[in-house]
mmCIF file with all atom_site columns, C-alpha atoms in Angstrom:
data_model
loop_
_atom_site.group_PDB
_atom_site.id
_atom_site.type_symbol
_atom_site.label_atom_id
_atom_site.label_alt_id
_atom_site.label_comp_id
_atom_site.label_asym_id
_atom_site.label_entity_id
_atom_site.label_seq_id
_atom_site.pdbx_PDB_ins_code
_atom_site.Cartn_x
_atom_site.Cartn_y
_atom_site.Cartn_z
_atom_site.occupancy
_atom_site.B_iso_or_equiv
_atom_site.pdbx_formal_charge
_atom_site.auth_seq_id
_atom_site.auth_comp_id
_atom_site.auth_asym_id
_atom_site.auth_atom_id
_atom_site.pdbx_PDB_model_num
ATOM 1   C CA . UNK F 1 1   ? 84.340  -73.344  2.949   1.00 0.00 ? 1   UNK F CA 1
ATOM 2   C CA . UNK F 1 2   ? 83.173  -75.612  5.393   1.00 0.00 ? 2   UNK F CA 1
ATOM 3   C CA . UNK F 1 3   ? 81.677  -74.726  8.105   1.00 0.00 ? 3   UNK F CA 1
ATOM 4   C CA . UNK F 1 4   ? 82.213  -75.637  12.269  1.00 0.00 ? 4   UNK F CA 1
ATOM 5   C CA . UNK F 1 5   ? 79.909  -77.753  13.729  1.00 0.00 ? 5   UNK F CA 1
ATOM 6   C CA . UNK F 1 6   ? 81.434  -78.384  17.116  1.00 0.00 ? 6   UNK F CA 1
ATOM 7   C CA . UNK F 1 7   ? 81.930  -74.894  19.768  1.00 0.00 ? 7   UNK F CA 1
ATOM 8   C CA . UNK F 1 8   ? 84.777  -75.357  22.438  1.00 0.00 ? 8   UNK F CA 1
ATOM 9   C CA . UNK F 1 9   ? 81.640  -75.045  24.769  1.00 0.00 ? 9   UNK F CA 1
ATOM 10  C CA . UNK F 1 10  ? 79.160  -77.717  22.787  1.00 0.00 ? 10  UNK F CA 1
ATOM 11  C CA . UNK F 1 11  ? 82.416  -80.066  23.452  1.00 0.00 ? 11  UNK F CA 1
ATOM 12  C CA . UNK F 1 12  ? 82.632  -78.805  26.895  1.00 0.00 ? 12  UNK F CA 1
ATOM 13  C CA . UNK F 1 13  ? 79.411  -79.628  27.471  1.00 0.00 ? 13  UNK F CA 1
ATOM 14  C CA . UNK F 1 14  ? 78.135  -82.520  25.392  1.00 0.00 ? 14  UNK F CA 1
ATOM 15  C CA . UNK F 1 15  ? 77.886  -85.985  27.264  1.00 0.00 ? 15  UNK F CA 1
ATOM 16  C CA . UNK F 1 16  ? 77.965  -89.470  26.670  1.00 0.00 ? 16  UNK F CA 1
ATOM 17  C CA . UNK F 1 17  ? 76.464  -92.559  28.286  1.00 0.00 ? 17  UNK F CA 1
ATOM 18  C CA . UNK F 1 18  ? 78.591  -95.234  29.514  1.00 0.00 ? 18  UNK F CA 1
ATOM 19  C CA . UNK F 1 19  ? 77.508  -99.002  30.081  1.00 0.00 ? 19  UNK F CA 1
ATOM 20  C CA . UNK F 1 20  ? 78.982  -101.557 31.728  1.00 0.00 ? 20  UNK F CA 1
ATOM 21  C CA . UNK F 1 21  ? 82.133  -101.722 30.165  1.00 0.00 ? 21  UNK F CA 1
ATOM 22  C CA . UNK F 1 22  ? 82.723  -98.298  29.539  1.00 0.00 ? 22  UNK F CA 1
ATOM 23  C CA . UNK F 1 23  ? 85.373  -96.171  28.918  1.00 0.00 ? 23  UNK F CA 1
ATOM 24  C CA . UNK F 1 24  ? 87.004  -94.506  31.559  1.00 0.00 ? 24  UNK F CA 1
ATOM 25  C CA . UNK F 1 25  ? 85.411  -91.411  32.094  1.00 0.00 ? 25  UNK F CA 1
ATOM 26  C CA . UNK F 1 26  ? 89.056  -88.977  33.409  1.00 0.00 ? 26  UNK F CA 1
ATOM 27  C CA . UNK F 1 27  ? 90.413  -89.741  30.428  1.00 0.00 ? 27  UNK F CA 1
ATOM 28  C CA . UNK F 1 28  ? 87.821  -89.143  28.429  1.00 0.00 ? 28  UNK F CA 1
ATOM 29  C CA . UNK F 1 29  ? 87.088  -86.271  30.292  1.00 0.00 ? 29  UNK F CA 1
ATOM 30  C CA . UNK F 1 30  ? 91.430  -85.293  29.785  1.00 0.00 ? 30  UNK F CA 1
ATOM 31  C CA . UNK F 1 31  ? 91.072  -85.976  26.347  1.00 0.00 ? 31  UNK F CA 1
ATOM 32  C CA . UNK F 1 32  ? 88.028  -83.516  25.709  1.00 0.00 ? 32  UNK F CA 1
ATOM 33  C CA . UNK F 1 33  ? 89.817  -80.924  27.508  1.00 0.00 ? 33  UNK F CA 1
ATOM 34  C CA . UNK F 1 34  ? 92.530  -80.960  25.184  1.00 0.00 ? 34  UNK F CA 1
ATOM 35  C CA . UNK F 1 35  ? 90.465  -80.839  21.535  1.00 0.00 ? 35  UNK F CA 1
ATOM 36  C CA . UNK F 1 36  ? 88.874  -78.089  23.662  1.00 0.00 ? 36  UNK F CA 1
ATOM 37  C CA . UNK F 1 37  ? 92.894  -76.593  24.064  1.00 0.00 ? 37  UNK F CA 1
ATOM 38  C CA . UNK F 1 38  ? 93.361  -77.153  20.643  1.00 0.00 ? 38  UNK F CA 1
ATOM 39  C CA . UNK F 1 39  ? 89.622  -76.145  19.194  1.00 0.00 ? 39  UNK F CA 1
ATOM 40  C CA . UNK F 1 40  ? 90.121  -72.976  20.948  1.00 0.00 ? 40  UNK F CA 1
ATOM 41  C CA . UNK F 1 41  ? 93.894  -72.516  19.616  1.00 0.00 ? 41  UNK F CA 1
ATOM 42  C CA . UNK F 1 42  ? 92.719  -73.207  15.893  1.00 0.00 ? 42  UNK F CA 1
ATOM 43  C CA . UNK F 1 43  ? 89.823  -70.932  16.407  1.00 0.00 ? 43  UNK F CA 1
ATOM 44  C CA . UNK F 1 44  ? 91.905  -68.128  17.326  1.00 0.00 ? 44  UNK F CA 1
ATOM 45  C CA . UNK F 1 45  ? 94.423  -68.691  14.628  1.00 0.00 ? 45  UNK F CA 1
ATOM 46  C CA . UNK F 1 46  ? 91.844  -68.013  12.177  1.00 0.00 ? 46  UNK F CA 1
ATOM 47  C CA . UNK F 1 47  ? 90.348  -64.575  13.242  1.00 0.00 ? 47  UNK F CA 1
ATOM 48  C CA . UNK F 1 48  ? 94.670  -63.734  13.194  1.00 0.00 ? 48  UNK F CA 1
ATOM 49  C CA . UNK F 1 49  ? 95.176  -64.797  10.018  1.00 0.00 ? 49  UNK F CA 1
ATOM 50  C CA . UNK F 1 50  ? 91.533  -63.380  8.813   1.00 0.00 ? 50  UNK F CA 1
ATOM 51  C CA . UNK F 1 51  ? 91.891  -60.176  9.933   1.00 0.00 ? 51  UNK F CA 1
ATOM 52  C CA . UNK F 1 52  ? 96.374  -60.051  8.577   1.00 0.00 ? 52  UNK F CA 1
ATOM 53  C CA . UNK F 1 53  ? 94.522  -61.410  5.086   1.00 0.00 ? 53  UNK F CA 1
ATOM 54  C CA . UNK F 1 54  ? 92.118  -58.225  5.638   1.00 0.00 ? 54  UNK F CA 1
ATOM 55  C CA . UNK F 1 55  ? 94.887  -56.374  6.673   1.00 0.00 ? 55  UNK F CA 1
ATOM 56  C CA . UNK F 1 56  ? 97.163  -57.849  3.400   1.00 0.00 ? 56  UNK F CA 1
ATOM 57  C CA . UNK F 1 57  ? 94.389  -56.422  1.162   1.00 0.00 ? 57  UNK F CA 1
ATOM 58  C CA . UNK F 1 58  ? 93.578  -53.248  1.390   1.00 0.00 ? 58  UNK F CA 1
ATOM 59  C CA . UNK F 1 59  ? 97.658  -52.865  1.559   1.00 0.00 ? 59  UNK F CA 1
ATOM 60  C CA . UNK F 1 60  ? 97.007  -54.134  -2.223  1.00 0.00 ? 60  UNK F CA 1
ATOM 61  C CA . UNK F 1 61  ? 94.463  -52.513  -3.043  1.00 0.00 ? 61  UNK F CA 1
ATOM 62  C CA . UNK F 1 62  ? 95.933  -49.333  -1.229  1.00 0.00 ? 62  UNK F CA 1
ATOM 63  C CA . UNK F 1 63  ? 99.203  -50.103  -3.623  1.00 0.00 ? 63  UNK F CA 1
ATOM 64  C CA . UNK F 1 64  ? 97.451  -51.425  -6.743  1.00 0.00 ? 64  UNK F CA 1
ATOM 65  C CA . UNK F 1 65  ? 95.446  -47.853  -6.799  1.00 0.00 ? 65  UNK F CA 1
ATOM 66  C CA . UNK F 1 66  ? 98.417  -45.688  -6.315  1.00 0.00 ? 66  UNK F CA 1
ATOM 67  C CA . UNK F 1 67  ? 101.447 -48.083  -8.953  1.00 0.00 ? 67  UNK F CA 1
ATOM 68  C CA . UNK F 1 68  ? 97.603  -47.899  -11.015 1.00 0.00 ? 68  UNK F CA 1
ATOM 69  C CA . UNK F 1 69  ? 98.521  -44.211  -11.111 1.00 0.00 ? 69  UNK F CA 1
ATOM 70  C CA . UNK F 1 70  ? 101.590 -44.180  -12.168 1.00 0.00 ? 70  UNK F CA 1
ATOM 71  C CA . UNK F 1 71  ? 100.546 -46.624  -14.834 1.00 0.00 ? 71  UNK F CA 1
ATOM 72  C CA . UNK F 1 72  ? 99.503  -43.744  -16.936 1.00 0.00 ? 72  UNK F CA 1
ATOM 73  C CA . UNK F 1 73  ? 103.062 -42.143  -16.554 1.00 0.00 ? 73  UNK F CA 1
ATOM 74  C CA . UNK F 1 74  ? 105.406 -44.443  -17.439 1.00 0.00 ? 74  UNK F CA 1
ATOM 75  C CA . UNK F 1 75  ? 105.955 -47.017  -20.014 1.00 0.00 ? 75  UNK F CA 1
ATOM 76  C CA . UNK F 1 76  ? 104.453 -50.376  -19.806 1.00 0.00 ? 76  UNK F CA 1
ATOM 77  C CA . UNK F 1 77  ? 106.216 -52.618  -21.793 1.00 0.00 ? 77  UNK F CA 1
ATOM 78  C CA . UNK F 1 78  ? 109.480 -52.828  -18.735 1.00 0.00 ? 78  UNK F CA 1
ATOM 79  C CA . UNK F 1 79  ? 106.278 -53.613  -16.582 1.00 0.00 ? 79  UNK F CA 1
ATOM 80  C CA . UNK F 1 80  ? 105.250 -56.830  -18.633 1.00 0.00 ? 80  UNK F CA 1
ATOM 81  C CA . UNK F 1 81  ? 109.815 -58.038  -19.349 1.00 0.00 ? 81  UNK F CA 1
ATOM 82  C CA . UNK F 1 82  ? 109.825 -57.850  -15.965 1.00 0.00 ? 82  UNK F CA 1
ATOM 83  C CA . UNK F 1 83  ? 107.157 -60.326  -15.262 1.00 0.00 ? 83  UNK F CA 1
ATOM 84  C CA . UNK F 1 84  ? 107.919 -62.308  -17.480 1.00 0.00 ? 84  UNK F CA 1
ATOM 85  C CA . UNK F 1 85  ? 111.254 -62.740  -16.247 1.00 0.00 ? 85  UNK F CA 1
ATOM 86  C CA . UNK F 1 86  ? 109.377 -63.085  -12.430 1.00 0.00 ? 86  UNK F CA 1
ATOM 87  C CA . UNK F 1 87  ? 107.438 -65.915  -13.753 1.00 0.00 ? 87  UNK F CA 1
ATOM 88  C CA . UNK F 1 88  ? 110.357 -67.561  -15.632 1.00 0.00 ? 88  UNK F CA 1
ATOM 89  C CA . UNK F 1 89  ? 112.762 -67.330  -12.883 1.00 0.00 ? 89  UNK F CA 1
ATOM 90  C CA . UNK F 1 90  ? 110.084 -68.804  -10.774 1.00 0.00 ? 90  UNK F CA 1
ATOM 91  C CA . UNK F 1 91  ? 109.588 -71.758  -13.043 1.00 0.00 ? 91  UNK F CA 1
ATOM 92  C CA . UNK F 1 92  ? 113.361 -72.406  -12.902 1.00 0.00 ? 92  UNK F CA 1
ATOM 93  C CA . UNK F 1 93  ? 112.788 -72.069  -8.491  1.00 0.00 ? 93  UNK F CA 1
ATOM 94  C CA . UNK F 1 94  ? 109.695 -75.383  -9.005  1.00 0.00 ? 94  UNK F CA 1
ATOM 95  C CA . UNK F 1 95  ? 112.224 -77.304  -10.766 1.00 0.00 ? 95  UNK F CA 1
ATOM 96  C CA . UNK F 1 96  ? 114.899 -76.856  -8.995  1.00 0.00 ? 96  UNK F CA 1
ATOM 97  C CA . UNK F 1 97  ? 112.159 -77.429  -6.263  1.00 0.00 ? 97  UNK F CA 1
ATOM 98  C CA . UNK F 1 98  ? 111.016 -80.644  -7.352  1.00 0.00 ? 98  UNK F CA 1
ATOM 99  C CA . UNK F 1 99  ? 114.535 -82.354  -8.597  1.00 0.00 ? 99  UNK F CA 1
ATOM 100 C CA . UNK F 1 100 ? 115.607 -81.960  -4.507  1.00 0.00 ? 100 UNK F CA 1
ATOM 101 C CA . UNK F 1 101 ? 112.636 -83.210  -3.474  1.00 0.00 ? 101 UNK F CA 1
ATOM 102 C CA . UNK F 1 102 ? 112.285 -86.231  -6.206  1.00 0.00 ? 102 UNK F CA 1
ATOM 103 C CA . UNK F 1 103 ? 115.433 -86.355  -6.951  1.00 0.00 ? 103 UNK F CA 1
ATOM 104 C CA . UNK F 1 104 ? 116.463 -89.432  -9.205  1.00 0.00 ? 104 UNK F CA 1
ATOM 105 C CA . UNK F 1 105 ? 112.807 -89.951  -10.054 1.00 0.00 ? 105 UNK F CA 1
ATOM 106 C CA . UNK F 1 106 ? 112.147 -86.970  -12.223 1.00 0.00 ? 106 UNK F CA 1
ATOM 107 C CA . UNK F 1 107 ? 115.316 -86.607  -13.906 1.00 0.00 ? 107 UNK F CA 1
ATOM 108 C CA . UNK F 1 108 ? 115.203 -90.930  -15.164 1.00 0.00 ? 108 UNK F CA 1
ATOM 109 C CA . UNK F 1 109 ? 111.587 -89.795  -16.742 1.00 0.00 ? 109 UNK F CA 1
#
């Protein structure tokens, strides 16, 4: 994962040199204010998703531990059949989606 170079504070504190035919300072400041708001929203969304990801990992981990105990008491074969059917269903859905998205392009080949 690439690291973030600028923080919202860095963007806010950035100073640009002005020249004879430079940009309108007010317009640049307004644009950078919006960039800062977007940046803060992205950072908040990333933190929210990290927290949700961690919560789901813990949930899956606890379900995995409880289902692992159940596996020893039940037969493995029905689970494999269900998994195969699920994979087959997913492949059928992907095929339908591709046909819907690409239309005739897929059916022509």
